[in-house]
Short mmCIF file of C-alpha atoms and ligand atoms in Angstrom, two decimals:
data_model
loop_
_atom_site.label_atom_id
_atom_site.label_comp_id
_atom_site.label_asym_id
_atom_site.label_seq_id
_atom_site.Cartn_x
_atom_site.Cartn_y
_atom_site.Cartn_z
CA MET C 1 -8.30 9.23 -22.89
CA SER C 2 -10.96 11.86 -22.55
CA ALA C 3 -10.04 13.80 -19.40
CA ALA C 4 -6.75 15.71 -19.46
CA ARG C 5 -4.06 13.85 -17.62
CA GLU C 6 -3.38 15.29 -14.19
CA HIS C 7 0.11 16.74 -13.81
CA PHE C 8 2.30 17.81 -10.92
CA SER C 9 1.83 21.53 -10.38
CA SER C 10 5.54 22.35 -10.33
CA LYS C 11 8.97 20.94 -10.93
CA LEU C 12 9.63 21.10 -7.20
CA GLY C 13 6.49 19.09 -6.54
CA PHE C 14 7.63 16.41 -8.96
CA ILE C 15 11.15 16.27 -7.55
CA LEU C 16 9.96 16.09 -3.96
CA ALA C 17 7.50 13.34 -4.82
CA ALA C 18 10.14 11.34 -6.72
CA ALA C 19 12.71 11.93 -3.99
CA GLY C 20 10.06 10.92 -1.48
CA SER C 21 9.73 7.65 -3.31
CA ALA C 22 13.46 7.15 -3.43
CA VAL C 23 14.11 8.04 0.21
CA GLY C 24 12.85 5.07 2.16
CA ILE C 25 13.72 2.57 4.83
CA GLY C 26 16.64 1.44 2.68
CA ASN C 27 18.32 4.84 2.93
CA LEU C 28 17.92 5.41 6.60
CA VAL C 29 19.29 2.19 8.01
CA GLY C 30 20.21 -0.30 5.28
CA PHE C 31 22.65 1.97 3.51
CA PRO C 32 24.68 3.12 6.53
CA VAL C 33 25.04 -0.40 7.87
CA SER C 34 26.13 -1.95 4.60
CA ALA C 35 28.56 0.90 4.00
CA THR C 36 30.18 0.37 7.41
CA LYS C 37 30.45 -3.37 7.01
CA ASN C 38 31.76 -3.23 3.49
CA GLY C 39 34.68 -0.87 3.51
CA GLY C 40 33.32 2.48 4.80
CA GLY C 41 34.50 5.28 2.54
CA ALA C 42 35.51 2.73 -0.12
CA PHE C 43 31.91 1.57 -0.31
CA LEU C 44 30.70 5.17 -0.40
CA VAL C 45 32.92 5.92 -3.39
CA ILE C 46 31.86 2.82 -5.28
CA TYR C 47 28.22 3.53 -4.50
CA ALA C 48 28.52 7.09 -5.81
CA LEU C 49 30.17 5.83 -9.00
CA PHE C 50 27.34 3.34 -9.55
CA VAL C 51 24.72 6.00 -8.99
CA ILE C 52 26.35 8.38 -11.46
CA PHE C 53 27.41 5.96 -14.17
CA VAL C 54 24.79 3.23 -14.04
CA CYS C 55 21.69 4.37 -12.23
CA ILE C 56 21.21 7.90 -13.54
CA PRO C 57 21.11 6.77 -17.21
CA VAL C 58 18.55 4.07 -16.35
CA MET C 59 16.56 6.63 -14.41
CA MET C 60 16.51 9.02 -17.37
CA ALA C 61 15.39 6.20 -19.66
CA GLU C 62 12.51 5.26 -17.36
CA MET C 63 11.41 8.85 -17.01
CA ALA C 64 11.69 9.48 -20.75
CA MET C 65 9.43 6.48 -21.45
CA GLY C 66 6.80 7.62 -18.99
CA ARG C 67 6.75 11.23 -20.06
CA SER C 68 6.74 10.46 -23.74
CA ALA C 69 3.87 7.97 -23.45
CA GLN C 70 1.95 9.95 -20.78
CA LYS C 71 0.83 6.57 -19.52
CA ASP C 72 1.30 3.98 -16.80
CA PRO C 73 4.12 1.45 -17.41
CA LEU C 74 1.94 -1.17 -19.09
CA GLY C 75 0.45 1.50 -21.35
CA ALA C 76 3.87 3.02 -21.98
CA TYR C 77 5.39 -0.26 -23.20
CA ASN C 78 2.32 -0.81 -25.39
CA LYS C 79 2.17 2.66 -26.82
CA LEU C 80 5.88 3.10 -27.44
CA SER C 81 6.23 -0.36 -29.01
CA ASN C 82 3.13 0.14 -31.18
CA ASN C 83 1.37 -2.64 -29.30
CA HIS C 84 4.03 -5.23 -29.94
CA ALA C 85 2.94 -8.38 -28.08
CA GLY C 86 6.43 -9.25 -26.83
CA TRP C 87 6.73 -6.00 -24.90
CA ARG C 88 3.58 -6.68 -22.95
CA ILE C 89 5.57 -8.95 -20.65
CA PRO C 90 8.01 -6.30 -19.40
CA GLY C 91 5.04 -3.93 -19.15
CA PHE C 92 3.20 -6.46 -17.07
CA LEU C 93 6.26 -7.05 -14.87
CA ALA C 94 6.62 -3.32 -14.38
CA VAL C 95 3.17 -3.32 -12.80
CA LEU C 96 3.28 -6.63 -10.96
CA THR C 97 6.59 -5.71 -9.31
CA PRO C 98 5.33 -2.58 -7.54
CA PHE C 99 2.15 -4.38 -6.57
CA MET C 100 4.10 -7.10 -4.78
CA ILE C 101 6.71 -4.74 -3.31
CA ALA C 102 3.86 -2.67 -1.95
CA VAL C 103 2.61 -5.71 -0.06
CA PHE C 104 5.98 -6.37 1.47
CA TYR C 105 6.68 -2.72 2.22
CA MET C 106 3.26 -2.33 3.78
CA VAL C 107 4.05 -5.08 6.28
CA ILE C 108 7.18 -3.26 7.45
CA THR C 109 5.50 0.17 7.46
CA VAL C 110 2.81 -1.27 9.71
CA TRP C 111 5.45 -2.37 12.20
CA ILE C 112 7.03 1.07 12.08
CA PHE C 113 3.67 2.65 12.76
CA GLY C 114 3.24 0.31 15.72
CA TYR C 115 6.65 1.18 17.15
CA LEU C 116 5.96 4.89 16.58
CA PHE C 117 2.73 4.58 18.50
CA GLN C 118 4.31 2.60 21.32
CA ALA C 119 7.21 5.04 21.65
CA GLY C 120 4.65 7.86 21.70
CA ILE C 121 2.71 6.39 24.61
CA GLY C 122 5.81 5.87 26.69
CA ASN C 123 6.56 2.18 26.10
CA LEU C 124 10.15 2.55 24.98
CA ASP C 125 11.32 0.21 27.76
CA GLN C 126 9.15 -2.52 26.31
CA LEU C 127 10.31 -1.86 22.73
CA ALA C 128 13.90 -2.16 23.90
CA ASN C 129 13.37 -5.68 25.19
CA PRO C 130 15.13 -7.93 22.64
CA ASN C 131 12.19 -10.36 22.70
CA ASN C 132 9.64 -7.66 22.02
CA PHE C 133 9.82 -7.67 18.25
CA GLY C 134 9.12 -11.38 17.87
CA GLN C 135 6.04 -11.02 20.05
CA PHE C 136 4.93 -7.74 18.52
CA ILE C 137 4.71 -9.05 14.95
CA ASN C 138 2.56 -11.95 16.08
CA GLN C 139 0.05 -9.95 18.09
CA GLN C 140 -3.36 -9.20 16.73
CA THR C 141 -2.85 -5.48 17.32
CA VAL C 142 -0.75 -5.39 14.15
CA PHE C 143 -4.01 -5.56 12.24
CA LEU C 144 -5.13 -2.33 13.91
CA TYR C 145 -1.91 -0.65 12.88
CA MET C 146 -2.45 -2.04 9.40
CA ILE C 147 -5.81 -0.31 9.18
CA GLY C 148 -4.18 2.94 10.31
CA VAL C 149 -1.50 2.81 7.61
CA ALA C 150 -4.00 1.78 4.92
CA VAL C 151 -6.22 4.74 5.80
CA ILE C 152 -3.35 7.25 5.66
CA VAL C 153 -1.95 5.93 2.38
CA ASN C 154 -5.34 5.74 0.70
CA LEU C 155 -6.32 9.23 1.82
CA ILE C 156 -3.19 10.57 0.15
CA LEU C 157 -3.73 8.53 -3.02
CA LEU C 158 -7.37 9.44 -3.20
CA GLY C 159 -6.34 13.10 -3.51
CA GLY C 160 -4.69 12.31 -6.84
CA VAL C 161 -1.44 13.70 -8.17
CA LYS C 162 -1.61 17.36 -7.09
CA GLN C 163 -3.83 17.33 -4.05
CA GLY C 164 -2.63 13.96 -2.76
CA ILE C 165 0.86 12.84 -3.75
CA GLU C 166 2.38 16.26 -4.30
CA LYS C 167 0.87 17.88 -1.23
CA ALA C 168 1.94 15.00 1.00
CA ALA C 169 5.48 15.09 -0.38
CA LYS C 170 5.71 18.84 0.12
CA PHE C 171 4.90 18.41 3.78
CA LEU C 172 6.55 15.08 4.57
CA MET C 173 9.90 15.59 2.83
CA PRO C 174 10.90 18.90 4.46
CA ALA C 175 9.73 17.50 7.81
CA LEU C 176 11.90 14.47 7.20
CA PHE C 177 14.96 16.60 6.42
CA VAL C 178 14.49 18.66 9.58
CA MET C 179 14.12 15.60 11.81
CA LEU C 180 17.10 13.92 10.23
CA ILE C 181 19.36 16.93 10.72
CA GLY C 182 18.09 17.36 14.29
CA LEU C 183 18.88 13.77 15.18
CA VAL C 184 22.31 13.92 13.53
CA ILE C 185 23.23 17.01 15.53
CA TYR C 186 22.11 15.40 18.77
CA VAL C 187 23.79 12.06 18.12
CA LEU C 188 27.10 13.68 17.16
CA THR C 189 27.33 15.19 20.63
CA LEU C 190 27.28 11.76 22.30
CA ASP C 191 30.43 10.13 23.71
CA ASN C 192 32.34 8.04 21.18
CA ALA C 193 30.25 9.39 18.33
CA MET C 194 33.40 9.96 16.28
CA ALA C 195 34.33 6.27 16.42
CA GLY C 196 31.16 5.56 14.46
CA VAL C 197 31.85 8.32 11.97
CA ARG C 198 35.36 6.95 11.45
CA TYR C 199 34.16 3.44 10.61
CA TYR C 200 31.62 4.93 8.26
CA VAL C 201 33.87 7.22 6.24
CA VAL C 202 37.44 5.94 6.47
CA PRO C 203 37.97 3.77 3.38
CA ASP C 204 39.08 0.18 3.62
CA PHE C 205 39.56 -0.96 0.05
CA SER C 206 40.52 -4.47 1.14
CA LYS C 207 36.84 -5.15 1.90
CA LEU C 208 35.78 -4.63 -1.71
CA ASN C 209 35.14 -7.79 -3.69
CA ALA C 210 32.72 -8.88 -6.39
CA SER C 211 29.88 -9.60 -4.03
CA VAL C 212 30.25 -6.24 -2.27
CA LEU C 213 30.12 -4.55 -5.67
CA ASN C 214 27.04 -6.55 -6.56
CA GLY C 215 25.47 -5.53 -3.25
CA ALA C 216 26.33 -1.86 -3.74
CA LEU C 217 24.74 -1.75 -7.17
CA SER C 218 21.62 -3.60 -6.02
CA GLN C 219 21.34 -1.21 -3.12
CA ALA C 220 21.70 1.83 -5.37
CA PHE C 221 19.14 0.47 -7.80
CA PHE C 222 16.68 -0.24 -5.07
CA SER C 223 17.28 3.00 -3.27
CA LEU C 224 16.60 5.08 -6.36
CA SER C 225 13.31 3.22 -6.92
CA LEU C 226 14.52 1.93 -10.29
CA GLY C 227 12.88 -1.01 -12.03
CA MET C 228 9.66 -0.46 -10.10
CA GLY C 229 7.73 1.51 -12.70
CA ILE C 230 7.51 4.40 -10.25
CA LEU C 231 9.62 6.92 -12.10
CA MET C 232 7.90 6.01 -15.33
CA THR C 233 4.54 6.70 -13.73
CA TYR C 234 5.58 9.91 -11.96
CA ALA C 235 7.25 11.21 -15.13
CA SER C 236 3.99 10.64 -16.98
CA TYR C 237 2.62 13.37 -14.73
CA ILE C 238 5.03 16.05 -15.98
CA SER C 239 5.01 18.10 -19.15
CA ARG C 240 7.54 18.37 -21.95
CA LYS C 241 8.69 21.70 -20.55
CA GLU C 242 10.32 20.00 -17.58
CA ASN C 243 13.92 18.95 -17.61
CA ILE C 244 14.27 15.19 -17.09
CA VAL C 245 18.05 15.21 -17.20
CA GLY C 246 18.32 17.81 -14.45
CA SER C 247 15.52 16.24 -12.41
CA ALA C 248 17.14 12.79 -12.53
CA LYS C 249 20.36 14.26 -11.17
CA MET C 250 18.53 16.15 -8.42
CA ILE C 251 16.60 13.06 -7.33
CA ALA C 252 19.73 10.94 -7.30
CA VAL C 253 21.68 13.54 -5.32
CA THR C 254 18.90 14.01 -2.78
CA ASP C 255 18.49 10.29 -2.28
CA SER C 256 22.21 9.65 -1.90
CA LEU C 257 22.67 12.62 0.39
CA VAL C 258 19.89 11.47 2.70
CA ALA C 259 21.42 7.98 2.75
CA PHE C 260 24.84 9.42 3.57
CA VAL C 261 23.55 11.76 6.27
CA ALA C 262 21.52 8.93 7.81
CA GLY C 263 24.85 7.19 8.43
CA LEU C 264 25.90 10.16 10.55
CA MET C 265 22.85 9.46 12.70
CA VAL C 266 22.92 5.67 12.93
CA LEU C 267 26.65 4.91 13.35
CA PRO C 268 27.52 7.41 16.07
CA ALA C 269 24.45 6.15 17.95
CA ILE C 270 25.64 2.55 17.68
CA PHE C 271 29.19 3.34 18.76
CA SER C 272 28.22 5.56 21.62
CA PHE C 273 26.00 2.76 22.89
CA ASN C 274 28.75 0.19 22.54
CA PRO C 275 32.21 1.56 21.68
CA GLU C 276 33.52 -2.00 21.30
CA THR C 277 31.14 -2.80 18.42
CA ASP C 278 32.85 -4.72 15.67
CA PRO C 279 31.34 -3.53 12.39
CA ALA C 280 31.71 -7.05 11.00
CA ASN C 281 29.16 -8.25 13.57
CA LEU C 282 26.49 -5.71 12.74
CA LYS C 283 23.55 -7.44 11.14
CA GLU C 284 22.92 -6.37 7.59
CA SER C 285 19.17 -6.59 7.99
CA SER C 286 17.41 -3.24 8.33
CA VAL C 287 14.57 -4.93 10.15
CA ASN C 288 16.79 -6.20 12.93
CA MET C 289 18.46 -2.82 13.21
CA ILE C 290 15.24 -0.79 13.37
CA PHE C 291 13.17 -3.01 15.58
CA VAL C 292 15.66 -4.74 17.85
CA TYR C 293 18.98 -2.95 18.05
CA LEU C 294 18.11 0.73 17.81
CA PRO C 295 15.38 0.67 20.48
CA GLN C 296 18.00 -0.57 22.95
CA ILE C 297 20.23 2.33 21.99
CA PHE C 298 17.41 4.81 22.44
CA LEU C 299 16.61 3.44 25.88
CA ALA C 300 20.26 3.71 26.88
CA MET C 301 20.07 7.44 26.14
CA GLN C 302 18.00 7.84 29.30
CA GLU C 303 21.26 8.05 31.27
CA ASN C 304 21.85 11.47 29.75
CA ILE C 305 18.41 12.82 28.95
CA GLY C 306 16.04 10.83 31.13
CA TYR C 307 13.35 8.38 30.09
CA THR C 308 11.15 11.06 28.57
CA GLY C 309 14.02 12.52 26.58
CA ALA C 310 14.98 9.06 25.31
CA SER C 311 11.37 8.39 24.35
CA VAL C 312 11.25 11.66 22.42
CA VAL C 313 14.37 10.70 20.47
CA ALA C 314 12.88 7.28 19.70
CA PHE C 315 9.60 8.85 18.68
CA ILE C 316 11.29 11.31 16.31
CA PHE C 317 13.34 8.49 14.81
CA PHE C 318 10.28 6.33 14.13
CA LEU C 319 8.39 9.32 12.79
CA LEU C 320 11.26 10.00 10.42
CA VAL C 321 11.29 6.41 9.19
CA PHE C 322 7.51 6.43 8.98
CA PHE C 323 7.44 9.54 6.81
CA ALA C 324 10.09 8.05 4.54
CA ALA C 325 8.10 4.82 4.29
CA ILE C 326 4.78 6.53 3.60
CA THR C 327 6.06 8.55 0.62
CA SER C 328 7.62 5.37 -0.80
CA LEU C 329 4.48 3.35 -0.23
CA VAL C 330 2.33 5.98 -1.89
CA SER C 331 4.59 6.05 -4.94
CA ILE C 332 4.58 2.32 -5.36
CA ILE C 333 0.82 1.91 -5.02
CA GLU C 334 0.32 4.72 -7.52
CA VAL C 335 1.74 2.46 -10.27
CA PRO C 336 -0.98 -0.22 -10.26
CA THR C 337 -3.50 2.54 -9.49
CA ALA C 338 -2.54 4.40 -12.65
CA THR C 339 -2.64 1.16 -14.60
CA LEU C 340 -6.14 0.33 -13.46
CA ILE C 341 -7.37 3.85 -14.13
CA GLU C 342 -5.94 3.94 -17.63
CA GLU C 343 -6.13 0.39 -18.86
CA LYS C 344 -9.46 -0.52 -17.25
CA ASN C 345 -11.06 2.91 -17.38
CA VAL C 346 -12.14 2.95 -13.77
CA SER C 347 -12.17 5.95 -11.46
CA ARG C 348 -9.36 6.54 -8.97
CA LYS C 349 -11.68 5.61 -6.15
CA VAL C 350 -12.61 2.27 -7.68
CA ALA C 351 -8.98 1.53 -8.58
CA LEU C 352 -7.94 2.16 -4.98
CA LEU C 353 -10.76 0.01 -3.67
CA ILE C 354 -9.78 -2.89 -5.90
CA LEU C 355 -6.15 -2.58 -4.87
CA ALA C 356 -6.97 -2.20 -1.20
CA GLY C 357 -8.85 -5.48 -1.45
CA ALA C 358 -6.21 -7.38 -3.38
CA MET C 359 -3.24 -5.99 -1.49
CA GLY C 360 -5.09 -6.22 1.79
CA VAL C 361 -5.53 -9.97 1.41
CA LEU C 362 -1.90 -10.52 0.46
CA THR C 363 -0.63 -8.23 3.21
CA ILE C 364 -2.68 -10.09 5.78
CA LEU C 365 -1.39 -13.44 4.50
CA CYS C 366 2.19 -12.15 4.72
CA THR C 367 1.56 -10.84 8.23
CA LEU C 368 0.31 -14.27 9.22
CA SER C 369 3.46 -15.89 7.86
CA PHE C 370 5.73 -15.03 10.78
CA GLY C 371 4.35 -17.77 12.95
CA MET C 372 0.64 -17.07 13.35
CA VAL C 373 -0.21 -19.63 10.68
CA ASP C 374 2.23 -22.53 10.32
CA TYR C 375 1.36 -23.34 6.74
CA LEU C 376 2.24 -19.80 5.57
CA THR C 377 5.32 -19.69 7.78
CA THR C 378 6.97 -22.71 6.18
CA MET C 379 5.28 -22.60 2.83
CA PHE C 380 8.34 -22.81 0.58
CA ASN C 381 11.67 -24.50 0.47
CA TYR C 382 14.57 -23.06 -1.46
CA GLY C 383 18.06 -21.66 -1.03
CA GLY C 384 18.81 -24.18 1.70
CA GLY C 385 15.84 -23.86 4.04
CA SER C 386 12.16 -23.41 4.58
CA LYS C 387 10.79 -19.99 3.73
CA SER C 388 7.64 -18.11 4.57
CA LEU C 389 5.29 -16.39 2.17
CA PHE C 390 6.81 -13.08 3.22
CA ASP C 391 10.32 -14.40 2.45
CA LEU C 392 9.25 -15.41 -1.02
CA VAL C 393 7.71 -12.03 -1.82
CA TYR C 394 10.82 -10.34 -0.48
CA ASP C 395 13.28 -12.56 -2.31
CA VAL C 396 11.52 -12.48 -5.66
CA PHE C 397 10.28 -8.95 -5.89
CA TYR C 398 12.51 -6.91 -3.67
CA ASP C 399 15.81 -8.51 -4.43
CA THR C 400 15.68 -10.32 -7.72
CA ILE C 401 13.41 -8.72 -10.21
CA LEU C 402 14.54 -5.08 -10.13
CA PRO C 403 17.70 -5.59 -12.21
CA LEU C 404 15.64 -7.61 -14.68
CA ASN C 405 13.14 -4.80 -15.04
CA GLY C 406 16.01 -2.34 -15.42
CA LEU C 407 17.50 -4.55 -18.13
CA MET C 408 14.17 -4.50 -19.98
CA VAL C 409 14.07 -0.71 -19.84
CA CYS C 410 17.57 -0.50 -21.37
CA LEU C 411 16.80 -3.00 -24.11
CA PHE C 412 13.46 -1.43 -24.88
CA VAL C 413 14.68 2.12 -25.03
CA MET C 414 17.77 1.32 -27.07
CA TYR C 415 16.62 -1.38 -29.42
CA ARG C 416 12.88 -0.94 -29.84
CA TRP C 417 12.14 2.68 -29.14
CA ARG C 418 15.62 3.71 -30.39
CA LYS C 419 18.24 6.23 -29.40
CA ILE C 420 16.82 9.00 -31.59
CA LYS C 421 13.53 8.96 -29.72
CA LEU C 422 15.25 8.88 -26.36
CA THR C 423 17.40 11.85 -27.31
CA ASP C 424 14.37 13.68 -28.67
CA GLU C 425 12.50 13.14 -25.45
CA LEU C 426 15.39 14.06 -23.17
CA SER C 427 16.11 17.21 -25.20
CA GLN C 428 12.62 18.52 -24.47
CA GLY C 429 13.10 20.82 -21.53
CA CYS C 430 16.88 20.42 -21.65
CA GLU C 431 18.15 22.30 -24.66
CA GLY C 432 21.82 21.56 -24.32
CA TYR C 433 21.27 17.80 -24.12
CA ARG C 434 21.50 16.96 -27.81
CA GLY C 435 25.12 16.58 -28.81
CA SER C 436 26.36 16.83 -25.21
CA LEU C 437 28.79 14.49 -23.54
CA THR C 438 25.92 13.32 -21.34
CA GLU C 439 23.89 12.29 -24.41
CA LYS C 440 26.81 10.34 -25.82
CA TYR C 441 27.42 8.65 -22.50
CA VAL C 442 23.75 7.79 -21.93
CA ASN C 443 23.32 6.29 -25.40
CA PHE C 444 26.57 4.36 -25.25
CA SER C 445 26.17 3.01 -21.73
CA LEU C 446 22.50 2.04 -22.06
CA SER C 447 23.15 0.10 -25.24
CA THR C 448 26.31 -1.66 -24.09
CA PHE C 449 27.63 -2.28 -20.61
CA ILE C 450 24.70 -1.29 -18.38
CA PRO C 451 22.44 -4.09 -19.70
CA VAL C 452 25.35 -6.52 -19.34
CA ILE C 453 25.94 -5.51 -15.72
CA LEU C 454 22.23 -5.77 -14.94
CA LEU C 455 22.05 -9.20 -16.52
CA ILE C 456 25.01 -10.43 -14.47
CA ILE C 457 23.46 -9.08 -11.27
CA PHE C 458 20.16 -10.70 -12.08
CA ILE C 459 21.72 -14.10 -12.74
CA ASN C 460 23.93 -13.88 -9.69
CA THR C 461 21.02 -12.94 -7.43
CA VAL C 462 18.94 -15.83 -8.71
CA ALA C 463 21.88 -18.18 -8.15
CA THR C 464 22.55 -16.97 -4.59
CA LYS C 465 18.97 -16.60 -3.46
CA PHE C 466 17.45 -19.72 -4.90
CA PHE C 467 20.29 -22.14 -5.53
CA SER C 468 22.82 -21.22 -2.83
CA ALA C 469 25.48 -20.67 -5.49
CA SER C 470 27.29 -17.57 -6.63
CA LEU C 471 28.84 -16.49 -9.92
CA PHE C 472 31.64 -15.03 -7.88
CA GLY C 473 32.57 -18.22 -6.11
CA PHE C 474 31.26 -17.45 -2.61
N1 LIG S 1 13.84 3.65 -2.41
C1 LIG S 1 13.03 3.02 -1.45
C2 LIG S 1 13.80 2.72 -0.18
O1 LIG S 1 14.95 3.04 -0.10
C3 LIG S 1 12.54 1.79 -2.07
C4 LIG S 1 11.12 1.75 -2.27
C5 LIG S 1 10.46 2.66 -3.03
C6 LIG S 1 10.43 0.79 -1.67
C7 LIG S 1 9.14 2.61 -3.16
C8 LIG S 1 9.09 0.73 -1.79
C9 LIG S 1 8.45 1.64 -2.52
O2 LIG S 1 13.27 2.19 0.78
#
């Protein structure tokens, strides 16, 4: 490549951008609800163990590949394998996956933007109507919100690494932390708040079983943006002076901390709204929680703080989720952007235009698949029922393919690129790494049990999602 590769201007910029990618819708609502349903503190402990012992090594491997190659994922697999044809497939998957996840994530971000706007103009009462969401997603106004989100995301991406991604993260992430803490403090003062906290943190080990463990690991993998090519791409924008080992830990801690703290916002709110809530009945789906259940809770707050106060709380909540979603969306679109720029030698502007076109079409088709167009709504049939185009994208790319991509990273790094190279790369910027316990653990785990675990999760997810069967017997 002729021009020097653009890099993040500082370690903080890189960490905030990567943490911005990791902190997303999954952290703010999905994590707290699955923790509460699946054993509270017991789930939290298991989750932390998975993050430390499984996810962080995979994260380091992804980042090492990206930084060593100084390329997008497709280019990294090619370069580090000396253009071995077999490794083009994982490289291709590492680009296709973020492209498709971006489509799906865009759809949800558009809804969040719509709810943010509606809360802002004083329509919380309407948002709180349980039938609102079903109507909202099938109204043509969603296309206006879509344009709004596309403009914001593309403006950030157009700025490039320093002026776009890094600058946005430096503003959005601190703002997100402040809003989160503010909401937690407010919610903890509500009646019955402690009942929610209790369900969230008191461990119930009897709830743990194989499928909960599978769910916890999938959640951790997803939440840390692993298997999406994102960390590989972002790490290609840092220099050998930076410490990958330390950065990986910081990103994982930030992401997990935000997920944990989000629980202190969501659960007290749920239990103060309805102290009789049975955690078993909470719906696992983040979408239902964000767009149907939580608006009712916000509206109920008007008893204490009036309609305007309740609207402000709802607005801040949606702004928080929106910021989290935007930094994730930016990171995921950056992967195919980088690939187009490097592999096809086009400018950033052209790459973004091509992607806006391709993703735009798919996003519109997905948006039409909630009922607006019958054919798209019942396009597929698997896993015991008819599924929409959106369902398929979600099931394949969000749920199923990440562990497979993670598995490829482990196999590639350990058996093609080799341990020596990984250690060399990770030692750059982290002097004590070579010979440390961490090095021994990373090399051992990535070459043995982590790929096995990821393979089992992949097979089990395929079995449950597409064949209504489970390796674990339920
Ligand atoms: N970690 C993100 C989340 O929790 C997942 C994600 C990252 C999704 C990037 C899309 C793009 O929501």
